[in-house]
Amino acid sequence: MNARTAPATAASRRSEARERLLDTAAGLFYAEGVQAVGVDRLIAEAGVTKATFYRHFPGKDELVLAYLGRRDRAVRERLAAAAAASPDPRATLAVLVAALADEVCGPGFRGCPFINAAAEYPDADHPVRQLVTAHRRWFRGALADLLAACGHPDPVGGAAALLLLRDGAMVAGYLDGTETRDRITATATALLGPLP
């Protein structure tokens, strides 16, 4: 019997259930908000038992952390892929700006999942807020590194301005829709100069 025909082990079944819970949470949390979605609904929609839920996540906050952690990894991977695709940091910035415009004008867009979660967890010491803060610190630093590689005169200030642009674009994309696309590119160009 090879790996393709071997029966699933208890560990792989748990892993599949965990991924189903995370997929369900990602869809519901993003569409409706973290606090609006209860554990019972998550369990029902993921098709798992309460015991399975609590085997993987001691509570809802741990599921929220896993959901945001997954989003954080996806952003980091996209940035790494963009940087690997071109040795030119300006090209990487251009890809980031274009991806932002595509994301905020895409169907089902409901704002930044990190900003949304932060709004629902007002305590800055809560682990969810700490994860959001760590994500933003990393992203700001990655932007500063790209700007420094471009020879920007103030990479830290430029990164803060780009993060502010991103935050505003996330809100504008949700509230104003597709008309936001051109504004994002124009504002990034005003901050950075023409991008490739």
CSV table of C-alpha atoms in Angstrom, one decimal:
chain,number,residue,atom,x,y,z
A,1,MET,CA,0.0,0.0,0.0
A,2,ASN,CA,1.5,3.3,-1.0
A,3,ALA,CA,0.8,6.8,0.4
A,4,ARG,CA,-1.9,7.4,-2.2
A,5,THR,CA,-3.9,4.4,-1.2
A,6,ALA,CA,-3.2,4.3,2.5
A,7,PRO,CA,-6.1,5.0,4.7
A,8,ALA,CA,-6.2,8.4,6.4
A,9,THR,CA,-4.7,8.5,9.8
A,10,ALA,CA,-6.2,10.2,12.8
A,11,ALA,CA,-3.7,13.0,12.5
A,12,SER,CA,-4.6,13.6,8.8
A,13,ARG,CA,-8.3,13.6,9.6
A,14,ARG,CA,-7.7,16.1,12.3
A,15,SER,CA,-5.7,18.2,9.9
A,16,GLU,CA,-8.5,18.1,7.4
A,17,ALA,CA,-11.0,19.2,10.0
A,18,ARG,CA,-8.7,22.0,11.2
A,19,GLU,CA,-8.4,23.3,7.6
A,20,ARG,CA,-12.2,23.1,7.2
A,21,LEU,CA,-12.6,25.1,10.4
A,22,LEU,CA,-10.1,27.7,9.2
A,23,ASP,CA,-11.7,27.9,5.7
A,24,THR,CA,-15.1,28.3,7.2
A,25,ALA,CA,-13.9,30.9,9.7
A,26,ALA,CA,-12.0,32.8,7.0
A,27,GLY,CA,-15.2,33.1,4.9
A,28,LEU,CA,-17.5,34.0,7.8
A,29,PHE,CA,-15.2,36.3,9.7
A,30,TYR,CA,-14.3,38.2,6.6
A,31,ALA,CA,-17.9,38.5,5.4
A,32,GLU,CA,-19.7,39.1,8.7
A,33,GLY,CA,-17.1,40.1,11.3
A,34,VAL,CA,-15.4,38.0,14.0
A,35,GLN,CA,-17.8,38.9,16.8
A,36,ALA,CA,-20.9,38.3,14.7
A,37,VAL,CA,-20.0,34.6,14.2
A,38,GLY,CA,-20.4,32.2,17.0
A,39,VAL,CA,-18.6,28.9,17.7
A,40,ASP,CA,-21.7,26.9,17.2
A,41,ARG,CA,-22.3,28.3,13.8
A,42,LEU,CA,-18.6,27.7,12.8
A,43,ILE,CA,-18.9,24.1,14.0
A,44,ALA,CA,-22.1,23.5,12.0
A,45,GLU,CA,-20.9,25.1,8.8
A,46,ALA,CA,-17.5,23.3,9.0
A,47,GLY,CA,-19.3,20.0,9.5
A,48,VAL,CA,-17.3,19.1,12.6
A,49,THR,CA,-18.1,18.2,16.2
A,50,LYS,CA,-17.6,20.4,19.2
A,51,ALA,CA,-15.0,18.0,20.4
A,52,THR,CA,-13.1,18.4,17.1
A,53,PHE,CA,-13.3,22.1,17.3
A,54,TYR,CA,-11.9,22.2,20.8
A,55,ARG,CA,-9.3,19.6,20.0
A,56,HIS,CA,-7.8,22.1,17.5
A,57,PHE,CA,-8.7,25.4,19.1
A,58,PRO,CA,-9.0,25.9,22.8
A,59,GLY,CA,-11.4,28.8,22.1
A,60,LYS,CA,-12.6,31.2,19.5
A,61,ASP,CA,-9.7,33.6,20.0
A,62,GLU,CA,-7.3,30.9,19.0
A,63,LEU,CA,-9.2,30.3,15.8
A,64,VAL,CA,-9.2,34.1,15.1
A,65,LEU,CA,-5.4,34.0,15.7
A,66,ALA,CA,-5.0,31.1,13.3
A,67,TYR,CA,-7.2,32.8,10.7
A,68,LEU,CA,-5.1,36.0,10.9
A,69,GLY,CA,-1.9,34.1,11.0
A,70,ARG,CA,-2.9,32.4,7.7
A,71,ARG,CA,-3.6,35.8,6.2
A,72,ASP,CA,-0.3,37.1,7.4
A,73,ARG,CA,1.6,34.2,5.8
A,74,ALA,CA,-0.3,34.7,2.5
A,75,VAL,CA,0.7,38.4,2.4
A,76,ARG,CA,4.3,37.5,3.2
A,77,GLU,CA,4.4,34.9,0.5
A,78,ARG,CA,2.9,37.2,-2.1
A,79,LEU,CA,5.5,39.9,-1.3
A,80,ALA,CA,8.3,37.3,-1.5
A,81,ALA,CA,7.0,36.0,-4.8
A,82,ALA,CA,6.8,39.6,-6.2
A,83,ALA,CA,10.4,40.3,-5.1
A,84,ALA,CA,11.6,37.0,-6.5
A,85,ALA,CA,10.0,37.7,-9.9
A,86,SER,CA,12.2,40.8,-10.4
A,87,PRO,CA,15.5,42.0,-9.0
A,88,ASP,CA,14.2,45.6,-9.5
A,89,PRO,CA,12.7,46.9,-6.2
A,90,ARG,CA,10.6,49.5,-8.1
A,91,ALA,CA,9.1,46.7,-10.1
A,92,THR,CA,8.2,44.9,-6.8
A,93,LEU,CA,6.6,48.1,-5.6
A,94,ALA,CA,4.6,48.4,-8.8
A,95,VAL,CA,3.4,44.9,-8.4
A,96,LEU,CA,2.3,45.7,-4.8
A,97,VAL,CA,0.4,48.8,-5.9
A,98,ALA,CA,-1.3,46.9,-8.8
A,99,ALA,CA,-2.2,44.0,-6.5
A,100,LEU,CA,-3.7,46.5,-3.9
A,101,ALA,CA,-5.8,48.1,-6.6
A,102,ASP,CA,-7.0,44.7,-7.9
A,103,GLU,CA,-7.8,43.5,-4.3
A,104,VAL,CA,-9.8,46.5,-3.2
A,105,CYS,CA,-11.8,46.7,-6.4
A,106,GLY,CA,-12.4,42.9,-6.5
A,107,PRO,CA,-15.8,41.2,-5.9
A,108,GLY,CA,-16.6,40.5,-2.3
A,109,PHE,CA,-14.0,42.9,-0.9
A,110,ARG,CA,-14.9,43.9,2.6
A,111,GLY,CA,-11.8,45.8,3.8
A,112,CYS,CA,-8.6,44.7,5.4
A,113,PRO,CA,-9.0,41.6,7.6
A,114,PHE,CA,-6.4,43.0,10.0
A,115,ILE,CA,-8.0,46.4,10.4
A,116,ASN,CA,-11.4,44.7,10.7
A,117,ALA,CA,-10.1,42.4,13.4
A,118,ALA,CA,-8.4,45.3,15.2
A,119,ALA,CA,-11.7,47.2,15.3
A,120,GLU,CA,-13.3,44.2,17.1
A,121,TYR,CA,-10.5,43.8,19.6
A,122,PRO,CA,-10.0,47.3,21.2
A,123,ASP,CA,-7.5,46.0,23.9
A,124,ALA,CA,-4.0,46.7,22.5
A,125,ASP,CA,-2.7,43.9,24.7
A,126,HIS,CA,-5.0,41.2,23.4
A,127,PRO,CA,-3.2,38.5,21.4
A,128,VAL,CA,-5.3,39.3,18.3
A,129,ARG,CA,-4.2,43.0,18.4
A,130,GLN,CA,-0.6,42.0,19.0
A,131,LEU,CA,-0.7,39.8,15.9
A,132,VAL,CA,-2.2,42.7,13.9
A,133,THR,CA,0.5,45.0,15.3
A,134,ALA,CA,3.2,42.5,14.4
A,135,HIS,CA,1.9,42.1,10.9
A,136,ARG,CA,1.8,45.9,10.3
A,137,ARG,CA,5.3,46.3,11.8
A,138,TRP,CA,6.6,43.6,9.4
A,139,PHE,CA,4.8,45.1,6.4
A,140,ARG,CA,6.1,48.6,7.2
A,141,GLY,CA,9.6,47.3,7.5
A,142,ALA,CA,9.3,45.4,4.2
A,143,LEU,CA,8.2,48.6,2.5
A,144,ALA,CA,11.0,50.5,4.0
A,145,ASP,CA,13.5,47.9,2.8
A,146,LEU,CA,12.1,48.2,-0.8
A,147,LEU,CA,12.2,52.0,-0.7
A,148,ALA,CA,15.8,51.9,0.6
A,149,ALA,CA,16.7,49.6,-2.2
A,150,CYS,CA,15.2,52.1,-4.6
A,151,GLY,CA,17.3,54.9,-3.1
A,152,HIS,CA,14.4,56.7,-1.6
A,153,PRO,CA,15.6,59.6,0.6
A,154,ASP,CA,13.4,58.7,3.5
A,155,PRO,CA,12.5,55.0,3.4
A,156,VAL,CA,11.0,54.9,6.9
A,157,GLY,CA,8.8,57.9,6.2
A,158,GLY,CA,7.9,56.7,2.7
A,159,ALA,CA,6.9,53.3,4.1
A,160,ALA,CA,4.7,55.0,6.7
A,161,ALA,CA,3.1,57.0,3.9
A,162,LEU,CA,2.6,53.8,1.7
A,163,LEU,CA,1.0,52.0,4.7
A,164,LEU,CA,-1.3,55.0,5.2
A,165,LEU,CA,-2.2,54.8,1.5
A,166,ARG,CA,-2.9,51.1,1.8
A,167,ASP,CA,-5.1,51.6,4.8
A,168,GLY,CA,-7.0,54.3,3.2
A,169,ALA,CA,-7.3,52.3,-0.1
A,170,MET,CA,-8.8,49.4,1.9
A,171,VAL,CA,-11.5,51.6,3.3
A,172,ALA,CA,-12.1,53.4,0.1
A,173,GLY,CA,-12.3,50.2,-1.9
A,174,TYR,CA,-14.9,48.8,0.4
A,175,LEU,CA,-17.0,52.0,0.5
A,176,ASP,CA,-16.4,53.4,-3.0
A,177,GLY,CA,-15.7,50.4,-5.1
A,178,THR,CA,-14.0,50.4,-8.5
A,179,GLU,CA,-13.5,54.1,-8.7
A,180,THR,CA,-10.7,53.7,-6.1
A,181,ARG,CA,-8.4,51.9,-8.6
A,182,ASP,CA,-7.0,54.9,-10.4
A,183,ARG,CA,-6.7,56.9,-7.2
A,184,ILE,CA,-4.4,54.2,-5.7
A,185,THR,CA,-2.1,54.3,-8.6
A,186,ALA,CA,-2.1,58.1,-8.8
A,187,THR,CA,-1.4,58.5,-5.1
A,188,ALA,CA,1.4,55.9,-5.2
A,189,THR,CA,3.0,57.7,-8.1
A,190,ALA,CA,2.8,61.0,-6.3
A,191,LEU,CA,4.6,59.4,-3.3
A,192,LEU,CA,7.2,57.4,-5.2
A,193,GLY,CA,7.4,58.8,-8.7
A,194,PRO,CA,6.5,56.8,-11.8
A,195,LEU,CA,6.5,53.0,-11.3
A,196,PRO,CA,7.4,50.6,-14.0
